[in-house]
Amino acid sequence: MNFDFSDEQKQMRDAARKFLTEKCPPKAVREVLDGKAPYDKELWKGLAEMGFLGVAIPEQFGGAGAGHLELCVIAEEMGRANAPVPFSSTVYLAAEALLLAGSDAQKQKWLPKIASGEAIGALALFEGKGNPSPKAIKLQASGSTLNGVKRPVPDGAIADFAVVAARTGSTGRDSDISLFLVDLKAGGVEAKPLTNIDPTRGQAELTFTKAKAEPLLGAAGDGWSILTQVLDRAAVLLAFEQVGGSDRALEMGRDYALDRIAFGRPIGSFQAVKHMLADMYVSATLARSNCYYGAWALSTNASELPEAAAAARISATQAFQHCSKNNIQVHGGMGFTWEFDCHMYYRRANASALTLGSLSYWEDQLIDRMRKKNAA
């Protein structure tokens, strides 16, 4: 049995790496980090022209019609490049929600725009501090009118549309939650950018005041069931981004350890630095193993996806935080300065760790899912 990507998928990875190396060097990331632009518009346009935004979108909806394995390959390269674009919010969350539960009309309206880079999507789920939960959703839906506040919403300030989780019942059950598609440019929604540890991945507060929604995404009362599946899919894809970031942080630390001379020899020859780099390699490799399992489950729609997604999310989050932190340590005092690129990966690692819910949330999810599976 072959657990590696195919030759065609590796060629796609090489093409993505070459493109991102040329179009998204650290200087380009810094321009977004230091400047006023919320994301790199030229890079976003280039990703669309390369077909990367629609790699998992069927051809009938304007995409490449490849699949989730190919999307995992692209996600890893996006993480390596620390790309300052709304890729995860649009492709992993909004597009996946549409693919999973959207009607043909909804897919025809939004998926071609995603694939072409014309539209940016978002998932409006959270309403303040805490992890994903049906009880935490207070935003009210009255017919097709929404009232309430969502925060933080990844890339909410630049999104053209959002998948919004709203309360449509009062029974206290998961079936009280439904999903709506909202055109954020149609009025009734105010977007306020929020301060974020990683300004290259913006967060926003969206206030809905008698905002008109499109028809339901999926059936009424199925919102939480759909969201759970979307979060599992996104967990695998974001985990590949985190693995890509982990590998790049490890490479940065290794290269610096080989070049930096102290006491007449490279610091990489000192045992303490060797141990640090070895620990980084182990955590990144373990995360990659879990991500491959998640990629298989995602691409085959296997029954193991809930457990595989949680395992990938946990290990990749731990690896990225570990590698980005230790990369700073390997660089020593220079690693803490603005001029070095270490902090950009550290920022992304910590921002990514909270994007879909905290690490402890996914640890609890993994335990609960394994218990239920074993009980069955």
XYZ file of C-alpha atoms in Angstrom:
376
model
C 0.000 0.000 0.000
C 1.339 3.436 -0.976
C 0.844 6.138 1.654
C 2.541 8.864 -0.368
C 1.103 11.326 -2.868
C 1.065 10.365 -6.543
C 3.582 11.689 -9.065
C 0.940 14.055 -10.462
C 0.193 15.413 -7.013
C 3.900 15.898 -6.337
C 4.193 17.796 -9.604
C 1.364 20.034 -8.450
C 3.213 20.578 -5.176
C 6.389 21.512 -7.028
C 4.445 23.952 -9.210
C 2.801 25.524 -6.165
C 6.127 25.810 -4.331
C 7.798 27.422 -7.335
C 4.929 29.868 -7.762
C 4.811 30.815 -4.067
C 8.585 31.111 -3.800
C 8.496 33.653 -6.608
C 5.276 35.496 -5.746
C 5.210 35.200 -1.958
C 8.712 35.737 -0.522
C 9.008 36.977 3.077
C 9.170 40.535 1.733
C 5.636 40.176 0.323
C 4.351 38.862 3.653
C 5.965 41.792 5.446
C 4.272 44.271 3.138
C 0.908 43.044 4.392
C 2.127 42.763 7.990
C 3.535 46.299 8.030
C 1.143 47.973 5.594
C -2.521 48.851 5.434
C -3.597 46.284 2.815
C -5.599 43.452 4.474
C -4.204 40.830 2.108
C -2.007 40.405 -0.976
C -4.426 41.042 -3.856
C -1.900 40.226 -6.568
C -1.081 36.899 -4.956
C -4.790 36.112 -4.640
C -5.246 36.851 -8.337
C -2.272 34.672 -9.207
C -3.572 31.759 -7.137
C -6.834 31.959 -9.072
C -5.019 32.033 -12.421
C -2.994 28.969 -11.399
C -6.237 27.145 -10.584
C -5.331 26.658 -6.923
C -8.455 28.323 -5.501
C -10.730 25.906 -7.319
C -8.626 22.770 -7.159
C -11.302 20.827 -5.232
C -14.292 22.532 -6.878
C -15.986 20.431 -9.609
C -15.520 21.527 -13.193
C -19.239 22.181 -13.603
C -18.861 24.980 -11.028
C -15.760 26.526 -12.560
C -13.131 24.578 -10.644
C -10.344 22.208 -11.601
C -12.269 19.164 -10.400
C -9.174 17.558 -8.890
C -9.997 16.590 -5.320
C -9.148 16.947 -1.655
C -5.775 15.217 -1.883
C -4.659 17.871 -4.338
C -6.057 20.563 -2.050
C -4.026 19.118 0.837
C -0.895 19.458 -1.307
C -1.679 23.114 -2.037
C -2.523 23.783 1.615
C 0.881 22.575 2.745
C 2.632 24.939 0.347
C 0.438 27.826 1.487
C 1.594 27.137 5.027
C 5.255 26.991 4.011
C 4.966 30.373 2.325
C 2.974 31.918 5.191
C 0.759 33.303 2.428
C -1.129 36.503 3.429
C -4.393 35.698 1.630
C -7.887 34.576 2.767
C -7.299 31.040 1.486
C -8.405 29.056 4.531
C -11.588 31.043 5.200
C -12.671 30.947 1.556
C -11.530 27.508 0.413
C -11.538 25.342 3.550
C -14.661 26.787 5.167
C -16.981 28.682 2.821
C -16.385 26.545 -0.269
C -16.539 23.293 1.691
C -19.840 24.325 3.267
C -21.238 25.034 -0.191
C -19.944 21.746 -1.592
C -21.361 19.832 1.343
C -24.817 21.386 1.717
C -25.408 24.028 -0.946
C -28.175 23.849 -3.515
C -27.306 23.867 -7.222
C -28.336 27.517 -7.399
C -26.113 28.454 -4.460
C -23.188 26.535 -5.909
C -23.672 28.093 -9.329
C -23.723 31.557 -7.801
C -20.689 31.382 -5.517
C -18.329 28.511 -6.407
C -17.298 29.898 -9.830
C -16.576 33.231 -8.162
C -14.386 31.509 -5.574
C -12.473 29.566 -8.216
C -11.853 32.725 -10.253
C -10.791 34.757 -7.220
C -13.744 37.106 -7.673
C -15.309 36.306 -4.300
C -13.899 35.885 -0.800
C -15.924 33.796 1.619
C -16.088 33.458 5.406
C -17.690 31.330 8.091
C -19.447 33.364 10.773
C -19.633 30.931 13.680
C -18.100 32.335 16.858
C -19.777 34.903 19.091
C -16.991 35.862 21.457
C -14.721 33.726 23.596
C -15.144 29.966 23.753
C -15.146 26.946 21.497
C -17.673 25.843 18.861
C -20.956 24.864 20.498
C -24.656 25.051 19.569
C -25.393 26.725 22.908
C -22.895 29.501 22.151
C -24.832 30.599 19.058
C -27.167 33.469 19.994
C -27.590 35.278 16.657
C -31.297 35.060 15.817
C -32.930 34.273 12.510
C -36.512 35.351 11.926
C -37.474 33.942 8.577
C -34.655 35.127 6.341
C -33.742 38.123 8.536
C -30.700 37.956 10.819
C -29.946 40.001 13.919
C -26.894 39.651 16.138
C -23.115 39.818 16.316
C -20.420 37.388 15.199
C -16.840 37.731 16.421
C -14.196 36.853 15.531
C -14.888 36.063 11.880
C -11.726 35.115 9.931
C -11.365 37.517 6.988
C -14.825 38.870 7.742
C -13.869 42.469 6.925
C -12.881 41.592 3.344
C -15.375 38.800 2.624
C -18.022 39.145 -0.068
C -20.314 36.538 1.456
C -20.532 34.487 4.631
C -21.972 31.218 5.819
C -23.733 32.282 9.016
C -24.774 30.016 11.881
C -28.020 31.280 13.411
C -30.555 30.153 15.991
C -33.900 29.162 14.485
C -35.364 27.221 17.391
C -35.636 27.225 21.189
C -35.769 23.547 22.126
C -32.253 23.466 23.548
C -31.182 20.870 20.995
C -28.603 20.933 18.242
C -31.494 21.152 15.760
C -32.073 24.757 16.853
C -29.197 25.829 14.585
C -29.490 26.523 10.859
C -27.070 27.915 8.275
C -27.662 30.904 6.028
C -25.788 32.394 3.109
C -25.455 36.162 3.395
C -24.215 38.552 0.739
C -22.163 40.893 2.910
C -22.265 43.651 0.298
C -26.066 43.768 0.129
C -26.543 45.856 3.275
C -27.582 45.178 6.833
C -24.101 43.983 7.872
C -21.429 46.156 9.461
C -17.849 44.838 9.507
C -15.332 46.031 12.082
C -11.694 44.790 11.870
C -10.301 43.361 15.101
C -6.772 43.415 16.468
C -5.132 40.073 15.846
C -1.788 38.480 16.675
C -1.327 37.791 12.945
C -2.455 40.796 10.870
C -1.835 38.810 7.668
C -4.888 36.729 8.590
C -7.500 39.315 9.509
C -10.346 38.908 11.993
C -13.526 40.960 12.149
C -16.687 41.612 14.087
C -19.817 41.361 11.947
C -22.984 43.051 13.201
C -26.189 41.875 11.511
C -29.088 44.326 11.713
C -32.159 43.078 9.883
C -29.779 41.566 7.354
C -31.441 39.638 4.551
C -30.153 36.126 3.962
C -30.360 33.898 0.935
C -32.262 30.585 1.215
C -31.021 28.199 3.883
C -27.767 26.346 3.322
C -29.012 22.816 3.830
C -32.241 22.000 5.619
C -33.628 23.904 8.584
C -32.229 22.489 11.821
C -29.310 20.764 10.114
C -26.904 23.620 10.743
C -24.888 22.074 13.538
C -24.608 18.721 11.779
C -23.305 20.470 8.660
C -20.936 22.653 10.681
C -19.419 19.623 12.378
C -18.611 18.091 9.009
C -17.237 21.377 7.651
C -15.004 21.836 10.690
C -13.657 18.292 10.317
C -12.807 18.897 6.661
C -11.227 22.247 7.446
C -9.267 20.712 10.333
C -7.471 18.355 7.940
C -6.760 21.093 5.410
C -5.553 23.597 7.994
C -3.400 20.863 9.538
C -1.543 20.589 6.238
C -0.941 24.345 6.345
C 0.425 23.955 9.851
C 2.701 21.103 8.790
C 4.006 23.232 5.942
C 4.737 26.023 8.428
C 6.389 23.548 10.808
C 8.719 22.273 8.111
C 9.655 25.803 7.054
C 10.377 26.838 10.649
C 12.564 23.745 11.044
C 14.448 24.583 7.840
C 14.995 28.166 8.996
C 16.407 26.963 12.299
C 18.603 24.349 10.640
C 20.022 26.788 8.094
C 20.796 29.377 10.751
C 22.437 26.744 12.976
C 24.727 25.737 10.111
C 25.675 29.317 9.221
C 25.990 30.980 12.627
C 29.495 30.689 14.051
C 30.133 30.882 17.798
C 33.377 30.014 19.570
C 34.907 29.131 16.236
C 32.318 26.577 15.102
C 28.704 26.425 13.794
C 26.169 26.538 16.618
C 24.531 23.498 15.027
C 27.467 21.452 16.326
C 26.476 22.122 19.935
C 24.475 19.343 21.559
C 21.736 21.593 22.960
C 20.969 22.995 19.507
C 21.068 19.518 17.969
C 18.513 18.295 20.513
C 16.258 21.269 19.814
C 16.292 20.684 16.070
C 15.782 16.943 16.549
C 12.711 17.583 18.701
C 11.340 19.902 16.021
C 11.847 17.213 13.374
C 10.079 14.583 15.479
C 7.026 16.769 16.133
C 6.751 17.808 12.475
C 7.094 14.220 11.261
C 4.494 12.931 13.717
C 2.102 15.662 12.567
C 2.688 14.752 8.927
C 1.797 11.133 9.657
C -1.504 12.179 11.232
C -2.179 14.580 8.365
C -1.721 11.817 5.795
C -4.249 9.707 7.676
C -6.618 12.679 7.691
C -6.066 13.263 3.969
C -6.969 9.660 3.207
C -10.121 9.851 5.326
C -11.118 13.176 3.751
C -10.515 12.106 0.161
C -12.419 8.825 0.572
C -15.136 10.224 2.878
C -14.238 7.421 5.275
C -16.123 6.811 8.501
C -12.843 7.444 10.335
C -12.783 11.113 9.282
C -13.990 12.551 12.636
C -11.188 10.835 14.572
C -8.603 11.400 11.840
C -9.455 15.092 11.564
C -9.145 15.640 15.314
C -5.824 13.765 15.453
C -4.420 15.761 12.532
C -5.594 19.035 14.047
C -4.049 18.265 17.446
C -0.676 17.033 16.230
C -0.277 19.754 13.582
C -1.193 22.521 16.034
C 1.318 21.232 18.561
C 4.008 20.813 15.910
C 3.626 24.297 14.432
C 3.653 25.998 17.809
C 6.637 23.903 18.911
C 8.676 24.427 15.739
C 7.950 28.143 15.423
C 8.882 28.742 19.058
C 12.072 26.682 18.902
C 13.055 28.366 15.649
C 13.209 31.618 17.610
C 15.281 29.909 20.297
C 17.772 28.546 17.757
C 18.221 32.059 16.384
C 18.916 33.336 19.883
C 18.524 37.062 20.532
C 18.256 37.783 16.823
C 15.217 35.552 16.609
C 13.227 37.998 18.741
C 13.878 40.964 16.456
C 11.465 42.362 13.887
C 14.104 42.138 11.153
C 14.235 38.345 11.257
C 11.322 36.331 9.856
C 10.917 33.986 12.831
C 8.103 35.979 14.422
C 5.944 35.747 11.287
C 5.677 31.970 11.644
C 5.229 32.241 15.400
C 2.328 34.628 14.829
C 0.727 32.340 12.273
C 1.183 29.283 14.507
C -0.662 30.872 17.408
C -3.381 32.395 15.241
C -3.975 29.068 13.486
C -4.199 27.288 16.835
C -7.459 29.130 17.592
C -9.007 29.364 14.134
C -11.294 26.324 14.411
C -11.461 26.083 18.164
C -8.727 25.642 20.745
C -6.352 22.713 21.088
C -8.198 21.515 24.196
C -11.477 21.527 22.249
C -10.056 19.187 19.624
C -8.483 16.987 22.289
C -11.903 16.619 23.890
C -13.429 15.930 20.477
C -10.920 13.158 19.796
C -11.560 11.494 23.156
C -15.353 11.712 22.810
C -15.304 10.382 19.258
C -13.058 7.454 20.141
C -15.243 6.581 23.119
C -18.389 6.607 21.004
C -16.726 4.521 18.319
C -15.461 1.959 20.833
C -18.856 1.837 22.553
C -20.515 1.084 19.244
